[in-house]
Amino acid sequence: GKSSFDVVIKLKNDNYKVSGLIAIFTYDFNISKENAENNNIKFYTLTDYNILLEEALRMKYISDKDLQLLKEWRKAPEKWGK
């Protein structure tokens, strides 16, 4: 997330060569994509939120109704729980 990009940007500003950022998981929020693009950082992940949801549905951990709710949360998580 943001803290990972903050570290990469700090390292680059301190003249370290940074090849990119690797993460196990991403929610794939727009801010992550923007941070990568705006700071010329290659960003790789092993999996993401959509794959997690697909697998949870396939394994019957969540229902179709849950899937729709979780997709809605992903669009604007900051608005939830208030």
Short mmCIF file of N, CA and C in Angstrom, two decimals:
data_model
loop_
_atom_site.label_atom_id
_atom_site.label_comp_id
_atom_site.label_asym_id
_atom_site.label_seq_id
_atom_site.Cartn_x
_atom_site.Cartn_y
_atom_site.Cartn_z
N GLY A 1 0.79 -1.18 0.00
CA GLY A 1 0.00 0.00 0.00
C GLY A 1 0.84 1.25 0.00
N LYS A 2 0.26 2.27 0.55
CA LYS A 2 0.90 3.58 0.56
C LYS A 2 2.24 3.56 1.28
N SER A 3 2.33 2.88 2.40
CA SER A 3 3.59 2.87 3.15
C SER A 3 4.70 2.21 2.36
N SER A 4 4.38 1.20 1.57
CA SER A 4 5.39 0.55 0.74
C SER A 4 5.92 1.52 -0.32
N PHE A 5 5.02 2.25 -0.94
CA PHE A 5 5.45 3.23 -1.93
C PHE A 5 6.25 4.35 -1.27
N ASP A 6 5.87 4.74 -0.07
CA ASP A 6 6.62 5.78 0.65
C ASP A 6 8.07 5.37 0.85
N VAL A 7 8.28 4.11 1.20
CA VAL A 7 9.65 3.61 1.40
C VAL A 7 10.42 3.62 0.09
N VAL A 8 9.80 3.15 -0.97
CA VAL A 8 10.47 3.13 -2.28
C VAL A 8 10.83 4.54 -2.72
N ILE A 9 9.92 5.47 -2.55
CA ILE A 9 10.18 6.87 -2.94
C ILE A 9 11.32 7.44 -2.11
N LYS A 10 11.34 7.16 -0.81
CA LYS A 10 12.43 7.63 0.06
C LYS A 10 13.77 7.06 -0.40
N LEU A 11 13.80 5.78 -0.70
CA LEU A 11 15.04 5.15 -1.18
C LEU A 11 15.51 5.79 -2.48
N LYS A 12 14.58 6.01 -3.41
CA LYS A 12 14.94 6.65 -4.68
C LYS A 12 15.46 8.06 -4.45
N ASN A 13 14.82 8.80 -3.54
CA ASN A 13 15.26 10.16 -3.23
C ASN A 13 16.64 10.18 -2.59
N ASP A 14 17.00 9.08 -1.91
CA ASP A 14 18.34 8.96 -1.30
C ASP A 14 19.34 8.33 -2.26
N ASN A 15 18.99 8.30 -3.55
CA ASN A 15 19.84 7.83 -4.63
C ASN A 15 20.11 6.33 -4.64
N TYR A 16 19.21 5.56 -4.06
CA TYR A 16 19.30 4.10 -4.19
C TYR A 16 18.61 3.70 -5.47
N LYS A 17 19.15 2.69 -6.13
CA LYS A 17 18.50 2.17 -7.33
C LYS A 17 17.43 1.17 -6.89
N VAL A 18 16.20 1.46 -7.25
CA VAL A 18 15.07 0.60 -6.90
C VAL A 18 14.49 0.05 -8.20
N SER A 19 14.51 -1.27 -8.31
CA SER A 19 14.02 -1.91 -9.54
C SER A 19 12.51 -1.99 -9.58
N GLY A 20 11.88 -2.01 -8.42
CA GLY A 20 10.43 -2.10 -8.38
C GLY A 20 9.96 -2.49 -6.99
N LEU A 21 8.68 -2.74 -6.91
CA LEU A 21 8.04 -3.11 -5.65
C LEU A 21 7.26 -4.39 -5.87
N ILE A 22 7.48 -5.36 -4.99
CA ILE A 22 6.78 -6.64 -5.07
C ILE A 22 5.95 -6.81 -3.80
N ALA A 23 4.71 -7.22 -3.97
CA ALA A 23 3.82 -7.47 -2.83
C ALA A 23 3.11 -8.80 -3.04
N ILE A 24 2.70 -9.40 -1.95
CA ILE A 24 1.96 -10.65 -2.03
C ILE A 24 0.53 -10.38 -2.50
N PHE A 25 -0.06 -9.29 -2.02
CA PHE A 25 -1.48 -9.03 -2.26
C PHE A 25 -1.71 -7.54 -2.47
N THR A 26 -2.68 -7.21 -3.30
CA THR A 26 -3.12 -5.83 -3.45
C THR A 26 -4.64 -5.78 -3.55
N TYR A 27 -5.20 -4.73 -2.97
CA TYR A 27 -6.62 -4.46 -3.17
C TYR A 27 -6.84 -3.80 -4.52
N ASP A 28 -5.75 -3.42 -5.18
CA ASP A 28 -5.79 -2.83 -6.51
C ASP A 28 -6.53 -1.49 -6.52
N PHE A 29 -6.32 -0.71 -5.46
CA PHE A 29 -6.91 0.62 -5.41
C PHE A 29 -6.23 1.53 -6.42
N ASN A 30 -6.94 2.50 -6.93
CA ASN A 30 -6.39 3.43 -7.91
C ASN A 30 -5.16 4.16 -7.38
N ILE A 31 -5.13 4.46 -6.09
CA ILE A 31 -4.00 5.20 -5.53
C ILE A 31 -2.70 4.42 -5.70
N SER A 32 -2.76 3.10 -5.62
CA SER A 32 -1.56 2.29 -5.81
C SER A 32 -1.06 2.39 -7.25
N LYS A 33 -1.99 2.31 -8.18
CA LYS A 33 -1.61 2.44 -9.59
C LYS A 33 -1.03 3.82 -9.88
N GLU A 34 -1.66 4.85 -9.32
CA GLU A 34 -1.18 6.22 -9.52
C GLU A 34 0.20 6.41 -8.91
N ASN A 35 0.42 5.88 -7.69
CA ASN A 35 1.73 5.99 -7.06
C ASN A 35 2.81 5.34 -7.91
N ALA A 36 2.52 4.17 -8.44
CA ALA A 36 3.49 3.47 -9.28
C ALA A 36 3.79 4.27 -10.55
N GLU A 37 2.74 4.71 -11.22
CA GLU A 37 2.93 5.45 -12.48
C GLU A 37 3.61 6.80 -12.25
N ASN A 38 3.15 7.55 -11.25
CA ASN A 38 3.68 8.89 -11.00
C ASN A 38 5.14 8.87 -10.55
N ASN A 39 5.57 7.76 -9.97
CA ASN A 39 6.94 7.69 -9.45
C ASN A 39 7.81 6.70 -10.24
N ASN A 40 7.31 6.29 -11.40
CA ASN A 40 8.04 5.39 -12.28
C ASN A 40 8.55 4.15 -11.53
N ILE A 41 7.62 3.49 -10.83
CA ILE A 41 7.94 2.30 -10.05
C ILE A 41 7.20 1.12 -10.65
N LYS A 42 7.95 0.07 -10.98
CA LYS A 42 7.32 -1.17 -11.43
C LYS A 42 6.70 -1.84 -10.21
N PHE A 43 5.46 -2.26 -10.33
CA PHE A 43 4.72 -2.82 -9.20
C PHE A 43 4.15 -4.18 -9.58
N TYR A 44 4.57 -5.20 -8.83
CA TYR A 44 4.15 -6.58 -9.10
C TYR A 44 3.50 -7.17 -7.86
N THR A 45 2.46 -7.97 -8.08
CA THR A 45 1.83 -8.69 -6.96
C THR A 45 1.57 -10.13 -7.37
N LEU A 46 1.48 -10.99 -6.36
CA LEU A 46 1.17 -12.39 -6.62
C LEU A 46 -0.32 -12.61 -6.86
N THR A 47 -1.13 -11.83 -6.17
CA THR A 47 -2.58 -11.97 -6.32
C THR A 47 -3.25 -10.65 -5.97
N ASP A 48 -4.55 -10.59 -6.19
CA ASP A 48 -5.26 -9.35 -5.89
C ASP A 48 -6.66 -9.63 -5.36
N TYR A 49 -7.36 -8.57 -5.05
CA TYR A 49 -8.69 -8.65 -4.43
C TYR A 49 -9.69 -9.42 -5.29
N ASN A 50 -9.68 -9.15 -6.60
CA ASN A 50 -10.63 -9.83 -7.47
C ASN A 50 -10.40 -11.34 -7.50
N ILE A 51 -9.17 -11.76 -7.53
CA ILE A 51 -8.85 -13.19 -7.51
C ILE A 51 -9.27 -13.79 -6.17
N LEU A 52 -9.02 -13.07 -5.09
CA LEU A 52 -9.44 -13.53 -3.77
C LEU A 52 -10.95 -13.76 -3.72
N LEU A 53 -11.71 -12.80 -4.25
CA LEU A 53 -13.16 -12.92 -4.26
C LEU A 53 -13.61 -14.10 -5.13
N GLU A 54 -13.02 -14.25 -6.29
CA GLU A 54 -13.37 -15.37 -7.17
C GLU A 54 -13.13 -16.71 -6.48
N GLU A 55 -11.98 -16.83 -5.83
CA GLU A 55 -11.64 -18.08 -5.16
C GLU A 55 -12.55 -18.33 -3.95
N ALA A 56 -12.85 -17.28 -3.20
CA ALA A 56 -13.76 -17.42 -2.06
C ALA A 56 -15.14 -17.87 -2.51
N LEU A 57 -15.60 -17.35 -3.63
CA LEU A 57 -16.90 -17.76 -4.17
C LEU A 57 -16.84 -19.21 -4.64
N ARG A 58 -15.78 -19.55 -5.35
CA ARG A 58 -15.63 -20.91 -5.86
C ARG A 58 -15.60 -21.94 -4.72
N MET A 59 -14.94 -21.57 -3.62
CA MET A 59 -14.83 -22.48 -2.48
C MET A 59 -16.03 -22.39 -1.54
N LYS A 60 -16.99 -21.54 -1.92
CA LYS A 60 -18.22 -21.35 -1.15
C LYS A 60 -18.00 -20.75 0.24
N TYR A 61 -16.95 -19.94 0.36
CA TYR A 61 -16.74 -19.16 1.59
C TYR A 61 -17.67 -17.96 1.62
N ILE A 62 -18.02 -17.49 0.43
CA ILE A 62 -18.95 -16.37 0.30
C ILE A 62 -20.04 -16.73 -0.70
N SER A 63 -21.16 -16.04 -0.60
CA SER A 63 -22.28 -16.24 -1.53
C SER A 63 -22.21 -15.20 -2.64
N ASP A 64 -23.08 -15.34 -3.63
CA ASP A 64 -23.17 -14.33 -4.69
C ASP A 64 -23.54 -12.97 -4.10
N LYS A 65 -24.41 -12.98 -3.11
CA LYS A 65 -24.81 -11.74 -2.44
C LYS A 65 -23.60 -11.11 -1.73
N ASP A 66 -22.81 -11.92 -1.04
CA ASP A 66 -21.59 -11.43 -0.39
C ASP A 66 -20.63 -10.84 -1.42
N LEU A 67 -20.51 -11.53 -2.55
CA LEU A 67 -19.62 -11.08 -3.62
C LEU A 67 -19.98 -9.67 -4.07
N GLN A 68 -21.25 -9.42 -4.29
CA GLN A 68 -21.68 -8.09 -4.73
C GLN A 68 -21.40 -7.03 -3.66
N LEU A 69 -21.63 -7.38 -2.41
CA LEU A 69 -21.36 -6.46 -1.31
C LEU A 69 -19.87 -6.14 -1.21
N LEU A 70 -19.03 -7.16 -1.33
CA LEU A 70 -17.58 -6.97 -1.26
C LEU A 70 -17.06 -6.16 -2.44
N LYS A 71 -17.66 -6.34 -3.60
CA LYS A 71 -17.27 -5.53 -4.75
C LYS A 71 -17.65 -4.06 -4.54
N GLU A 72 -18.80 -3.83 -3.93
CA GLU A 72 -19.21 -2.46 -3.62
C GLU A 72 -18.26 -1.82 -2.61
N TRP A 73 -17.86 -2.58 -1.59
CA TRP A 73 -16.89 -2.08 -0.60
C TRP A 73 -15.61 -1.64 -1.30
N ARG A 74 -15.14 -2.43 -2.24
CA ARG A 74 -13.88 -2.16 -2.94
C ARG A 74 -13.91 -0.82 -3.67
N LYS A 75 -15.08 -0.39 -4.12
CA LYS A 75 -15.20 0.87 -4.86
C LYS A 75 -14.93 2.08 -3.97
N ALA A 76 -15.31 2.02 -2.69
CA ALA A 76 -15.14 3.17 -1.79
C ALA A 76 -15.08 2.71 -0.33
N PRO A 77 -14.01 2.02 0.06
CA PRO A 77 -13.94 1.48 1.42
C PRO A 77 -13.96 2.54 2.52
N GLU A 78 -13.52 3.74 2.17
CA GLU A 78 -13.49 4.81 3.17
C GLU A 78 -14.89 5.23 3.61
N LYS A 79 -15.90 4.90 2.83
CA LYS A 79 -17.27 5.28 3.16
C LYS A 79 -17.98 4.25 4.03
N TRP A 80 -17.37 3.10 4.22
CA TRP A 80 -18.00 2.01 4.97
C TRP A 80 -17.67 2.11 6.46
N GLY A 81 -18.59 1.67 7.26
CA GLY A 81 -18.36 1.62 8.72
C GLY A 81 -18.49 2.95 9.41
N LYS A 82 -19.11 3.91 8.74
CA LYS A 82 -19.28 5.22 9.36
C LYS A 82 -20.71 5.45 9.70
#
